[in-house]
Tab-separated table of C-alpha atoms and ligand atoms in Angstrom:
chain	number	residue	atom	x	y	z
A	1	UNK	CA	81.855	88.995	74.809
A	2	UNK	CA	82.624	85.028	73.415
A	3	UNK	CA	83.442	83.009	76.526
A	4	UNK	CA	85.131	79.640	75.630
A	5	UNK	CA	85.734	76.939	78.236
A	6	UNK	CA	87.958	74.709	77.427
A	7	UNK	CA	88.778	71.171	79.579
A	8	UNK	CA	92.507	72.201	80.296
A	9	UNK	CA	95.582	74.499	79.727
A	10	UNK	CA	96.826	72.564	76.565
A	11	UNK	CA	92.995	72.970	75.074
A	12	UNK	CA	92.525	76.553	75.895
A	13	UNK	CA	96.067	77.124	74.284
A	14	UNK	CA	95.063	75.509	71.005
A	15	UNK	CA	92.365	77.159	70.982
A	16	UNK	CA	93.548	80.350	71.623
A	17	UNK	CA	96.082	79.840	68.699
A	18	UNK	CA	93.622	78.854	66.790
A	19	UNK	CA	91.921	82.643	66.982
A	20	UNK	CA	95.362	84.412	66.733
A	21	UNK	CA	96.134	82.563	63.364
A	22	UNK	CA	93.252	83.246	61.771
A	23	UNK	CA	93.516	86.542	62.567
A	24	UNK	CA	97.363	86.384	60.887
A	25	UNK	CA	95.960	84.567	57.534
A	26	UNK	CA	92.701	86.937	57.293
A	27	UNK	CA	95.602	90.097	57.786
A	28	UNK	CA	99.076	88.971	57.728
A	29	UNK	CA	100.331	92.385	58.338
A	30	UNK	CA	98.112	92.447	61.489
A	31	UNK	CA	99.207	94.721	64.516
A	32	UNK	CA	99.477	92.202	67.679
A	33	UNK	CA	99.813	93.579	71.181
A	34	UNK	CA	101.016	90.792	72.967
A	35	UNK	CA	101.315	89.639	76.548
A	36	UNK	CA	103.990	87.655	78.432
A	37	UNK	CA	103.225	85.405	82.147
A	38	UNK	CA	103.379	82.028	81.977
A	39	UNK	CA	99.461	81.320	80.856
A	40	UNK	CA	100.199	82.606	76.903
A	41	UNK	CA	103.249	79.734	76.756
A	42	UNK	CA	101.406	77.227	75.446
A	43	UNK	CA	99.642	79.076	72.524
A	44	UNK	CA	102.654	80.897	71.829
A	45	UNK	CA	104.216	76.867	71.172
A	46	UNK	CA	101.581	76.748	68.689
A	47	UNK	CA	101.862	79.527	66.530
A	48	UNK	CA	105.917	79.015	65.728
A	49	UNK	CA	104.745	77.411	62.038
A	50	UNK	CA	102.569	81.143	61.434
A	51	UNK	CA	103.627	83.061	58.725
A	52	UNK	CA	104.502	86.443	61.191
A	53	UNK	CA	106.725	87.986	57.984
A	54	UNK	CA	104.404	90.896	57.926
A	55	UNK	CA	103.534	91.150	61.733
A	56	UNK	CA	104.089	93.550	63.929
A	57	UNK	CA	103.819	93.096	67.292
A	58	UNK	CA	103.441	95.263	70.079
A	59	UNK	CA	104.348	94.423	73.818
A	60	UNK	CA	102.191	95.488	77.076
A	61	UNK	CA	104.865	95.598	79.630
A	62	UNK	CA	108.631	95.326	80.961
A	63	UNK	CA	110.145	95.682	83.884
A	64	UNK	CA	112.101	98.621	85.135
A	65	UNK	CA	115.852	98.521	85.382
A	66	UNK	CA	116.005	94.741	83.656
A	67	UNK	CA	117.219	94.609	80.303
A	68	UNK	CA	116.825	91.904	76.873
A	69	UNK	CA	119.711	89.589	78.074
A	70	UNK	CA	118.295	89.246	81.768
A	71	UNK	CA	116.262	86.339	81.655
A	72	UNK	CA	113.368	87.682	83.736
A	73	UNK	CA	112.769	90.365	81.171
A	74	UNK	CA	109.851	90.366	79.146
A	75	UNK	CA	112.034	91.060	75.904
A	76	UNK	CA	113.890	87.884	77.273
A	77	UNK	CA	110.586	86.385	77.411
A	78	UNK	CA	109.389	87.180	74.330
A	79	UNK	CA	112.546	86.801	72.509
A	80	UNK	CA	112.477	83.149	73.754
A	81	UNK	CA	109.048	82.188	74.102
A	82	UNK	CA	107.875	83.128	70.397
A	83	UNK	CA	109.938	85.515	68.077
A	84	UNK	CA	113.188	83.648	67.938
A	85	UNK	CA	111.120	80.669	66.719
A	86	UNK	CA	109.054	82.633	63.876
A	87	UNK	CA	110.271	84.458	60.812
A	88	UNK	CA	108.743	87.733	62.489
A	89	UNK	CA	111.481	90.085	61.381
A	90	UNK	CA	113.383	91.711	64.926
A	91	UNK	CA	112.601	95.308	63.951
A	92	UNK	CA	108.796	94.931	63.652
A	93	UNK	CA	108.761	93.757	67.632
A	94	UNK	CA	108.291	95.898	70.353
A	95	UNK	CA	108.618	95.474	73.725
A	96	UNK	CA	109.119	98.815	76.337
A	97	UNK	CA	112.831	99.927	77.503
A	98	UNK	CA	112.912	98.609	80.757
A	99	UNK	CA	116.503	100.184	80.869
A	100	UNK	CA	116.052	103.575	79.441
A	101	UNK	CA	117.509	106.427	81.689
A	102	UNK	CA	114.524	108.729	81.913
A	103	UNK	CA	111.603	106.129	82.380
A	104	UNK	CA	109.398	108.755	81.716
A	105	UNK	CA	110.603	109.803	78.105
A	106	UNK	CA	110.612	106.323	77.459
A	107	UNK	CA	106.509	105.802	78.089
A	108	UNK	CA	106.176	109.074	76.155
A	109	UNK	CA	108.340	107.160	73.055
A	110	UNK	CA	106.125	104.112	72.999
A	111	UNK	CA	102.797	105.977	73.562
A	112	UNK	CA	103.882	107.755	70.030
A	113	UNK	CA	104.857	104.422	68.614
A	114	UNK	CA	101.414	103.490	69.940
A	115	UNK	CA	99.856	105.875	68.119
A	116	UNK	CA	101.844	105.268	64.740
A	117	UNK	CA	100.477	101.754	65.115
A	118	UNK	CA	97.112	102.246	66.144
A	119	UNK	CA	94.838	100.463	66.654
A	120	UNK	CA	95.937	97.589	67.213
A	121	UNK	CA	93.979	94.484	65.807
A	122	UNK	CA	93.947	92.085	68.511
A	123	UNK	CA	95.739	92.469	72.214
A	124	UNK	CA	96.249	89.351	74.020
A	125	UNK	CA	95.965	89.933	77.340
A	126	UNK	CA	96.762	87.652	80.968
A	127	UNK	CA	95.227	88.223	83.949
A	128	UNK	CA	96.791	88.876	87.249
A	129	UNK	CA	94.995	87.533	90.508
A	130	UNK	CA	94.425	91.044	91.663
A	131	UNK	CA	92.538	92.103	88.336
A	132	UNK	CA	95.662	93.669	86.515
A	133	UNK	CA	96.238	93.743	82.967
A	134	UNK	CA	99.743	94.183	81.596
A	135	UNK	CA	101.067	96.134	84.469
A	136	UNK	CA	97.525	97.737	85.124
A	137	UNK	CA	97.534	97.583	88.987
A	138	UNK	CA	94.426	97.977	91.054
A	139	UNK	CA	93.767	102.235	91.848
A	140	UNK	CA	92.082	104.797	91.965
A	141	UNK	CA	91.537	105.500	88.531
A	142	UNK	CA	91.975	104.092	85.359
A	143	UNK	CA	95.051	105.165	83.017
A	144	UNK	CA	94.902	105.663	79.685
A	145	UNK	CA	98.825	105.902	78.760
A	146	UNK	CA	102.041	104.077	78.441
A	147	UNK	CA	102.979	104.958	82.814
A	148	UNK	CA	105.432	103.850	85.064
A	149	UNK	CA	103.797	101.811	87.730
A	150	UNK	CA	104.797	100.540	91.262
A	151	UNK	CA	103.968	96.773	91.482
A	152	UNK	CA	101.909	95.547	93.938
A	153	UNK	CA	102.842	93.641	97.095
A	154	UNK	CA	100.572	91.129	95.286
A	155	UNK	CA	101.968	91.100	92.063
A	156	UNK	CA	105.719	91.116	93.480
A	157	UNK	CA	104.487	87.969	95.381
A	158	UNK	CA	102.931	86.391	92.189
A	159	UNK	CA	105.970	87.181	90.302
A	160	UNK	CA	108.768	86.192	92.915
A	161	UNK	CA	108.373	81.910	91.358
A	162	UNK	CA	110.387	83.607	88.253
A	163	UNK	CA	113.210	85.043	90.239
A	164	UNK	CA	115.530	83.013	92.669
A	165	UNK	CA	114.084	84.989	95.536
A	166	UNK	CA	111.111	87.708	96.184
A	167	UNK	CA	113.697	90.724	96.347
A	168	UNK	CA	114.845	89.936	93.196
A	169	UNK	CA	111.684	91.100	91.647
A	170	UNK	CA	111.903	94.718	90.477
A	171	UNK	CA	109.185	97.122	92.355
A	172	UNK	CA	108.726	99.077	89.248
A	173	UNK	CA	107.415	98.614	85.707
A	174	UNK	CA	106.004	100.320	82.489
A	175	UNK	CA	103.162	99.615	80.870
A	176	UNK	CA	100.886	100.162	78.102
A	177	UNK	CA	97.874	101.701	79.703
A	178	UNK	CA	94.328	100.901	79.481
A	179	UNK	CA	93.519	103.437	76.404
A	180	UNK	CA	95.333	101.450	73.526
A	181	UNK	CA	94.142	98.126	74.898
A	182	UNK	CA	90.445	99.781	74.687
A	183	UNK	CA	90.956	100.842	71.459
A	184	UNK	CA	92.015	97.707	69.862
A	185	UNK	CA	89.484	96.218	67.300
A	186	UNK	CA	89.516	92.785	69.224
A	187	UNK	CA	91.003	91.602	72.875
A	188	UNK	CA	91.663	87.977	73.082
A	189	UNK	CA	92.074	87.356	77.140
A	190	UNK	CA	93.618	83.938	78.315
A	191	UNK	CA	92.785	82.552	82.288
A	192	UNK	CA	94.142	79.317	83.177
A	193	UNK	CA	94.114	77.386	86.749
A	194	UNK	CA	91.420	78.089	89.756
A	195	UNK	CA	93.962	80.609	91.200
A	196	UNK	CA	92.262	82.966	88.511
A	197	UNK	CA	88.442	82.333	89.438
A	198	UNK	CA	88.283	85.016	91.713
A	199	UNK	CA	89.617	87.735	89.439
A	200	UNK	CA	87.882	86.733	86.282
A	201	UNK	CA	84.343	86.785	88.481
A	202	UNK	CA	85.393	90.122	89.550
A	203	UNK	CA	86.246	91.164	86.666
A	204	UNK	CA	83.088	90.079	84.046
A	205	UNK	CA	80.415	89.790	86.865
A	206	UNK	CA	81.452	92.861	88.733
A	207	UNK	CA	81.146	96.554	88.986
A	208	UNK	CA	83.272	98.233	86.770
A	209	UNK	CA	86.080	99.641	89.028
A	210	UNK	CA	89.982	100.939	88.331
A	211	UNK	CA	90.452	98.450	91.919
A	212	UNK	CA	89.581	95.680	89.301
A	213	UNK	CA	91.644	96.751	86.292
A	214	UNK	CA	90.514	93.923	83.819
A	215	UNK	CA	86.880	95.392	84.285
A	216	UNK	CA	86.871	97.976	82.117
A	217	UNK	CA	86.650	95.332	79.299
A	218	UNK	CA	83.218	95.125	80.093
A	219	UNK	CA	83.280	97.998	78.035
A	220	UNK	CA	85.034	96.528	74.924
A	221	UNK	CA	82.756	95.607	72.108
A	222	UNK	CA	84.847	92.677	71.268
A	223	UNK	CA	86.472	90.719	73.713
A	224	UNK	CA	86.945	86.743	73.485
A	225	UNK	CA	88.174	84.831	76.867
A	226	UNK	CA	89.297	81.779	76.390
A	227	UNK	CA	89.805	79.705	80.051
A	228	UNK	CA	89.780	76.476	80.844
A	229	UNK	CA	87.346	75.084	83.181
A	230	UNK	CA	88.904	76.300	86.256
A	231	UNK	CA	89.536	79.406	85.838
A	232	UNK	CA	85.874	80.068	84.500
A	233	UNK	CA	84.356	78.633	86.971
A	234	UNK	CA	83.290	81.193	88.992
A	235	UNK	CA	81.947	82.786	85.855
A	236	UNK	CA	80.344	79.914	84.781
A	237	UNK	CA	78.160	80.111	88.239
A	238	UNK	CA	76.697	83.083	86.785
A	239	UNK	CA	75.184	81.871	84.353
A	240	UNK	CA	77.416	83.335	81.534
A	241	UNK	CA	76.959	82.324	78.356
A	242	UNK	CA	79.404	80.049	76.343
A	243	UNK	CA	80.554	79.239	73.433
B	1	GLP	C1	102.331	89.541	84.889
B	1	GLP	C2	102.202	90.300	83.566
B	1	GLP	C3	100.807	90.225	83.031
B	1	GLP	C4	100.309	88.786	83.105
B	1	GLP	C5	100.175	88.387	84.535
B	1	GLP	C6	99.670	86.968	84.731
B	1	GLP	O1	102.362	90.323	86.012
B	1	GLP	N1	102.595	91.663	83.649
B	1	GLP	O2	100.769	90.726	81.709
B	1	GLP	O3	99.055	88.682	82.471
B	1	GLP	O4	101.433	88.524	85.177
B	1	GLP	O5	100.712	86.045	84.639
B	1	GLP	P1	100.516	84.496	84.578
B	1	GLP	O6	100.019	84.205	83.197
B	1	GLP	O7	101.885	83.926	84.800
B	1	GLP	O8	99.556	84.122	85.622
């Protein structure tokens, strides 16, 4: 794993931009499995001048029952945060149905456009302050596949600063599961802010566990995290290596 600590948000974002264009120039038809949260803003902001004519991109998660025009929902997010301000071309993004009928059919539909994509060349990934990934919420076992999930009292708590009030969050969600984010060739994970030192210790210091979902990366042959001091900090204690 390449650890880089960066002074603050606005330097791990450049940096972090940095890494995802050069992985766009050295393949500009590069699969991209991206995240959304609010730590990935800032890089996103950097990479609106990349040429993503060729890219196809590949979301982790959306919400269950929220749909592209509701401005909590991750195609929303996405829509807004990066694609509408790139010449990425609409049909090559993907973000799960968050309104589809059958939920389940749904996670079957993007596990096969998973596959027709695989692997993907680098996932971005957040981290939530329990250990999830995408939607990856702390178990008893790790899941491979695209699943519906129930969120977390922690998570909906996390989450609730988006909406106008904590009910508002939706209890349900789908998301990719941990087998395509294993299988990607490289994972590029962003931390930002001390409120993220606990869960990145736990999850690059600690025993690999499905109660600490971002673990299993300890397993991945190519991860980079990029953090800013903060968030690394705990890490840091450890003696870790950086870059
Ligand atoms: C959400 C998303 C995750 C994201 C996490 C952290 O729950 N499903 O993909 O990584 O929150 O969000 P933030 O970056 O806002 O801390």
């Amino acid at each position: 794993m390449k650890v880089y600590c960066e002074e603050n948000y606005d330097a791990m974002s450049k940096r972090a931009a940095r890494i995802m264009r050069e992985q766009i120039e050295k393949k500009p038809d590069s699969v991209l499995g991206l995240a959304t949260g609010s730590t990935p803003v800032g890089m996103y902001k950097e990479l609106y001048d990349a040429d993503f004519s060729r890219v196809i991109t590949v979301n982790l998660d959306e919400y269950v029952g929220l749909d592209g025009t509701h401005d909590q929902s991750y195609r929303y997010f996405m829509d807004n945060n990066l694609f509408y301000h790139t010449n990425i071309k609409p049909e090559n993004t993907h973000v799960p149905d968050g309104t589809s009928r059958d939920a389940e059919s749904e996670c079957k539909r993007y596990d096969e456009l998973l596959e027709k994509f695989s692997p993907i060349d680098m996932q971005l990934l957040g981290l939530g302050q329990n250990g999830h990934i995408g939607f990856n919420e702390p178990g008893e076992s790790f899941i491979p596949n695209t699943h519906v999930v129930e969120l977390t009292e922690s998570t909906i708590e996390a989450n609730a600063r988006f909406f106008e009030s904590k009910s508002d969050v939706p209890r349900k969600a789908i998301t990719m599961g941990v087998g395509a984010i294993m299988q990607a060739k490289c994972v590029l994970m962003l931390v930002s802010g001390e409120n993220k030192a606990d869960a990145v210790k736990a999850a690059f210091s600690g025993p690999i566990t499905p109660r600490v979902p971002a673990s299993i990366l300890q397993l991945h042959p190519n991860v980079i995290l990029v953090g800013d001091k903060a968030a690394l900090s705990g890490l840091i204690e450890t003696g870790i290596e950086l870059c």
